[in-house]
Coordinates of C-alpha atoms in Angstrom, one line a residue:
M20 CA 71.3 54.7 96.3
T21 CA 71.1 55.0 100.2
S22 CA 72.1 56.7 102.2
F23 CA 72.8 57.6 105.9
T24 CA 75.1 59.2 108.2
I25 CA 77.8 57.7 111.0
P26 CA 79.7 59.5 114.4
D27 CA 83.0 60.7 113.7
R28 CA 85.9 58.4 114.7
V29 CA 88.1 60.8 116.9
S30 CA 86.2 63.8 118.3
D31 CA 82.8 63.4 119.7
Y32 CA 81.8 67.2 118.7
A33 CA 82.8 66.9 114.9
P34 CA 79.2 66.5 112.4
A35 CA 78.0 63.0 111.8
L36 CA 79.5 61.6 108.2
P37 CA 77.6 61.9 105.5
V38 CA 78.0 58.5 103.5
H39 CA 76.0 57.4 100.2
S40 CA 76.4 53.8 99.7
T41 CA 74.9 51.3 97.1
S42 CA 71.4 49.3 97.7
D43 CA 73.2 46.3 98.6
L44 CA 75.2 47.4 100.9
S45 CA 73.9 48.8 103.6
K46 CA 74.9 50.5 107.0
D47 CA 75.3 47.9 109.5
Q48 CA 77.1 46.1 106.7
L49 CA 79.9 48.6 106.3
L50 CA 80.2 49.4 110.3
R51 CA 80.7 45.6 110.1
F52 CA 83.5 45.2 107.8
P53 CA 87.3 45.5 110.2
A54 CA 88.7 47.3 106.6
F55 CA 86.3 50.4 106.5
N56 CA 87.2 51.2 110.2
I57 CA 90.3 50.9 109.8
W58 CA 90.6 52.9 107.4
L59 CA 87.9 55.5 108.4
S60 CA 90.2 56.1 111.6
T61 CA 93.2 56.3 110.6
L62 CA 92.3 58.7 108.0
Q63 CA 90.4 60.9 111.2
H64 CA 93.0 61.2 113.4
S65 CA 95.2 61.6 110.6
L66 CA 93.1 64.7 110.0
S67 CA 92.9 65.8 113.2
L68 CA 96.8 66.0 113.6
Q69 CA 96.2 69.7 111.6
Q70 CA 94.5 71.2 115.0
R71 CA 98.7 71.6 116.1
P72 CA 100.1 74.6 114.7
S73 CA 103.4 73.6 113.4
H74 CA 101.0 70.8 110.5
E75 CA 101.7 72.3 107.4
F76 CA 98.0 72.2 106.8
H77 CA 96.9 73.8 110.3
K78 CA 95.9 77.7 108.3
D79 CA 93.4 75.5 105.6
P80 CA 92.8 71.5 107.7
Y81 CA 91.5 69.1 104.8
V82 CA 88.1 67.7 105.9
L83 CA 86.2 64.7 104.8
R84 CA 83.4 66.1 103.6
Q85 CA 81.0 62.7 102.6
I86 CA 82.0 59.5 101.5
N87 CA 80.5 57.4 98.0
I88 CA 80.5 53.8 98.1
Q89 CA 80.3 53.1 94.5
A90 CA 80.5 49.1 94.6
A91 CA 81.3 46.3 97.0
D92 CA 82.2 43.0 96.4
F93 CA 81.3 40.2 98.3
F94 CA 82.9 36.8 98.8
K95 CA 80.9 33.2 99.3
G96 CA 78.7 33.2 102.2
G97 CA 77.7 36.5 101.6
R98 CA 80.5 38.0 103.8
L99 CA 81.9 41.9 102.1
G100 CA 85.2 41.4 100.5
F101 CA 86.3 44.6 99.0
V102 CA 84.8 47.8 98.9
K103 CA 85.3 51.1 96.1
L104 CA 84.7 54.3 97.3
K105 CA 85.0 58.2 96.8
A106 CA 86.3 60.2 100.1
D107 CA 84.9 64.0 99.5
V108 CA 88.3 66.0 101.6
S109 CA 88.5 69.2 100.9
N110 CA 89.8 72.6 102.8
G111 CA 88.5 76.2 102.8
K112 CA 89.6 77.2 99.9
G113 CA 88.5 74.4 97.7
E114 CA 91.7 72.7 96.8
T115 CA 91.2 68.2 97.7
L116 CA 93.1 66.2 97.8
P117 CA 92.9 62.3 95.7
G118 CA 90.2 60.0 97.2
S119 CA 89.5 57.1 95.6
V120 CA 90.3 54.1 98.0
F121 CA 89.9 50.6 96.9
L122 CA 88.9 49.0 101.0
R123 CA 90.0 45.1 100.8
G124 CA 92.3 45.7 104.5
G125 CA 95.0 43.8 105.3
S126 CA 97.2 40.3 104.7
V127 CA 100.5 39.0 105.8
G128 CA 103.4 38.0 104.1
M129 CA 105.8 35.2 104.7
L130 CA 109.6 35.3 104.0
L131 CA 110.4 31.4 104.8
I132 CA 114.2 30.4 104.4
L133 CA 114.8 26.2 104.8
Q134 CA 118.8 26.2 105.3
P135 CA 119.7 22.4 105.2
D136 CA 119.9 20.7 108.8
D137 CA 124.0 19.6 108.3
A138 CA 124.5 23.1 106.6
P139 CA 127.2 25.5 109.3
P140 CA 124.5 27.3 111.8
L141 CA 124.8 31.0 112.1
T142 CA 125.6 31.2 108.0
E143 CA 123.9 32.0 104.8
E144 CA 125.2 28.0 103.5
G145 CA 122.7 26.2 101.6
K146 CA 119.2 28.9 102.4
R147 CA 116.7 28.7 99.8
A148 CA 113.4 30.8 100.2
I149 CA 109.9 29.3 99.0
L150 CA 108.0 30.7 96.6
T151 CA 104.3 30.6 95.8
V152 CA 102.9 30.6 92.0
Q153 CA 99.7 31.2 91.5
P154 CA 97.1 32.6 89.0
R155 CA 97.0 36.8 89.4
I156 CA 94.1 37.3 86.9
P157 CA 94.3 40.7 88.1
A158 CA 97.7 41.1 87.3
G159 CA 96.9 38.8 83.7
S160 CA 99.5 36.1 85.2
L161 CA 98.0 32.5 85.2
A162 CA 101.9 31.7 86.8
F163 CA 103.0 34.8 89.3
P164 CA 105.8 34.1 92.0
E165 CA 105.4 35.4 94.9
I166 CA 106.3 35.0 98.9
P167 CA 103.5 33.1 100.7
A168 CA 101.0 35.5 101.5
G169 CA 97.3 35.6 102.4
M170 CA 94.9 38.4 103.8
L171 CA 93.4 39.1 106.9
D172 CA 90.6 37.5 108.8
D173 CA 88.0 38.6 111.2
S174 CA 89.7 37.1 114.4
G175 CA 93.9 35.2 115.5
T176 CA 97.2 37.8 115.7
F177 CA 98.8 38.8 112.8
A178 CA 100.8 36.3 113.3
G179 CA 98.8 33.3 113.7
S180 CA 97.7 34.3 110.0
A181 CA 101.3 34.1 108.7
A182 CA 101.0 30.8 110.5
K183 CA 98.2 30.0 108.8
E184 CA 99.0 31.0 105.9
I185 CA 102.3 29.3 105.8
H186 CA 99.9 25.8 106.2
E187 CA 97.8 25.9 103.6
E188 CA 100.1 27.0 101.1
T189 CA 102.8 25.5 102.1
G190 CA 101.9 22.6 104.1
L191 CA 104.6 23.5 107.1
V192 CA 103.2 23.5 110.5
I193 CA 105.9 26.8 112.2
P194 CA 104.9 27.6 115.4
Q195 CA 103.5 31.3 116.3
D196 CA 106.7 32.1 118.1
E197 CA 109.6 31.2 115.4
L198 CA 107.9 34.0 113.8
I199 CA 109.7 37.2 113.7
D200 CA 107.7 40.4 112.5
M201 CA 110.5 42.5 110.6
S202 CA 108.3 45.3 110.0
S203 CA 107.8 45.5 113.7
L204 CA 111.6 45.5 114.0
A205 CA 112.1 47.8 111.6
L206 CA 110.3 50.2 112.8
Q207 CA 111.5 50.2 116.1
R208 CA 114.6 51.6 114.1
V209 CA 113.4 54.2 112.8
F210 CA 112.5 57.9 114.7
E211 CA 109.4 58.7 114.7
P212 CA 107.4 61.1 117.1
R213 CA 105.8 59.1 119.9
G214 CA 102.0 59.5 121.1
D215 CA 99.2 61.0 119.8
D216 CA 101.1 63.2 117.4
N217 CA 102.2 60.9 115.3
E218 CA 99.9 59.6 112.7
S219 CA 98.3 55.7 113.9
L220 CA 100.0 54.0 110.2
Q221 CA 99.9 50.0 110.6
K222 CA 102.9 48.7 110.9
A223 CA 103.4 47.1 108.0
V224 CA 104.3 47.2 104.2
Y225 CA 101.4 50.0 101.9
P226 CA 103.0 48.3 98.9
S227 CA 99.6 51.3 96.7
P228 CA 99.2 54.1 99.1
G229 CA 98.0 55.6 96.0
G230 CA 94.7 53.6 95.6
S231 CA 94.5 51.3 98.0
D232 CA 94.3 51.0 101.7
E233 CA 96.0 47.7 101.5
F234 CA 98.9 46.8 104.6
I235 CA 100.9 44.0 104.4
P236 CA 103.2 43.0 107.8
L237 CA 105.7 40.4 106.4
F238 CA 107.0 37.9 108.9
L239 CA 110.4 35.7 108.5
C240 CA 110.6 32.6 109.0
Q241 CA 114.3 30.5 109.4
K242 CA 113.5 26.7 109.5
R243 CA 116.8 23.9 109.3
L244 CA 115.0 21.1 107.5
A245 CA 117.1 17.5 106.0
R246 CA 117.9 18.3 102.3
K247 CA 115.6 15.8 100.7
D248 CA 112.9 17.8 102.7
I249 CA 113.4 21.0 101.2
E250 CA 114.0 19.6 97.4
G251 CA 110.5 17.6 97.8
L252 CA 109.0 21.2 98.6
Q253 CA 110.0 22.0 94.5
G254 CA 107.5 21.4 92.4
R255 CA 104.4 20.7 94.9
L256 CA 101.0 21.5 94.2
T257 CA 99.3 22.9 97.5
G258 CA 97.3 25.8 98.1
L259 CA 92.7 25.4 98.9
R260 CA 91.6 24.0 96.1
Q261 CA 88.1 24.3 97.4
E262 CA 88.4 28.1 97.2
G263 CA 90.3 28.1 93.8
E264 CA 93.7 28.7 95.3
K265 CA 96.1 26.5 92.4
I266 CA 99.3 27.0 94.1
T267 CA 102.7 25.5 92.8
L268 CA 105.8 26.0 95.3
K269 CA 109.2 27.2 93.8
V270 CA 111.9 26.7 96.1
V271 CA 114.9 29.7 94.8
P272 CA 118.3 30.1 96.4
L273 CA 118.0 32.6 99.2
E274 CA 120.1 35.2 97.1
D275 CA 118.0 35.2 93.9
L276 CA 114.8 36.0 95.4
W277 CA 115.0 39.3 94.7
K278 CA 115.6 38.6 90.9
E279 CA 112.8 35.4 91.0
G280 CA 109.8 37.6 93.0
L281 CA 111.3 40.9 91.5
R282 CA 107.6 41.4 89.4
D283 CA 105.8 41.2 93.6
G284 CA 106.1 44.4 95.5
K285 CA 106.0 42.4 99.0
T286 CA 108.8 40.2 97.9
L287 CA 111.2 42.6 97.2
A288 CA 110.0 44.9 100.3
A289 CA 111.0 41.7 102.8
W290 CA 114.1 40.6 100.7
A291 CA 114.8 44.7 101.8
L292 CA 114.0 44.7 105.5
Y293 CA 116.4 40.8 106.0
N294 CA 119.2 42.2 104.2
G295 CA 118.3 45.7 106.4
L296 CA 118.2 44.2 110.0
K297 CA 121.2 42.0 108.8
Q298 CA 123.2 44.2 108.5
E299 CA 122.3 45.7 111.3
G300 CA 122.1 42.7 113.3
K301 CA 119.0 41.9 114.4
I302 CA 117.8 39.1 113.0

């Protein structure tokens, strides 16, 4: 066990934050971990909003008092992958907020819709969605169906990561400018306070906010292909085998996507965003 302090990310005048870490995770490694930095700055900004008299917790604000790192998991090459921690958040009365956090950072999800090039344009006729079927050991599954998705790396844009994952998981090359960020587009339709009065959450869905920081911006790509090329994707084996990916593609009618991928939260979220935005004439 090792202990150190880190500065408050929002206020230069707040006391240094105590961190107690496992012996295999240093202060420098933690501070270079994008997931930790995003989570901490987001939380501290939200806590700072309690200074407003109108805030529900203004009279007895909650404070992040310390962080206890419980475990760290490293990828191949020594890159930090996941961190399990306990955040001590309490108010002056000693009332606490649940603070068990699994840090894994952001991911991207892609709703990839293919339509035969002989179908009438600007219609839903013949549209198919692409699912990837692969082992998901945390879910106890060796054949879990979901839309193409992948973790964000330390560089590039969300759209760039989405295009990269589409290529790796389906073999299709999709330019970034052909992708529609459905999460951002939908949030433009929702009234939210502007400026410093608003929490600085990501423009994404949070599949498990009670236990994990993971956020997933959801993108849409619609592409017209020859029918034989669409049919040729059915059952194709893809993925980066050297990284343990064993992916089989499944092509399903778009109207059946919600049934085929109903166990996967990001698939249902992408389905809802697509239908909601289409109903409002935004896509």
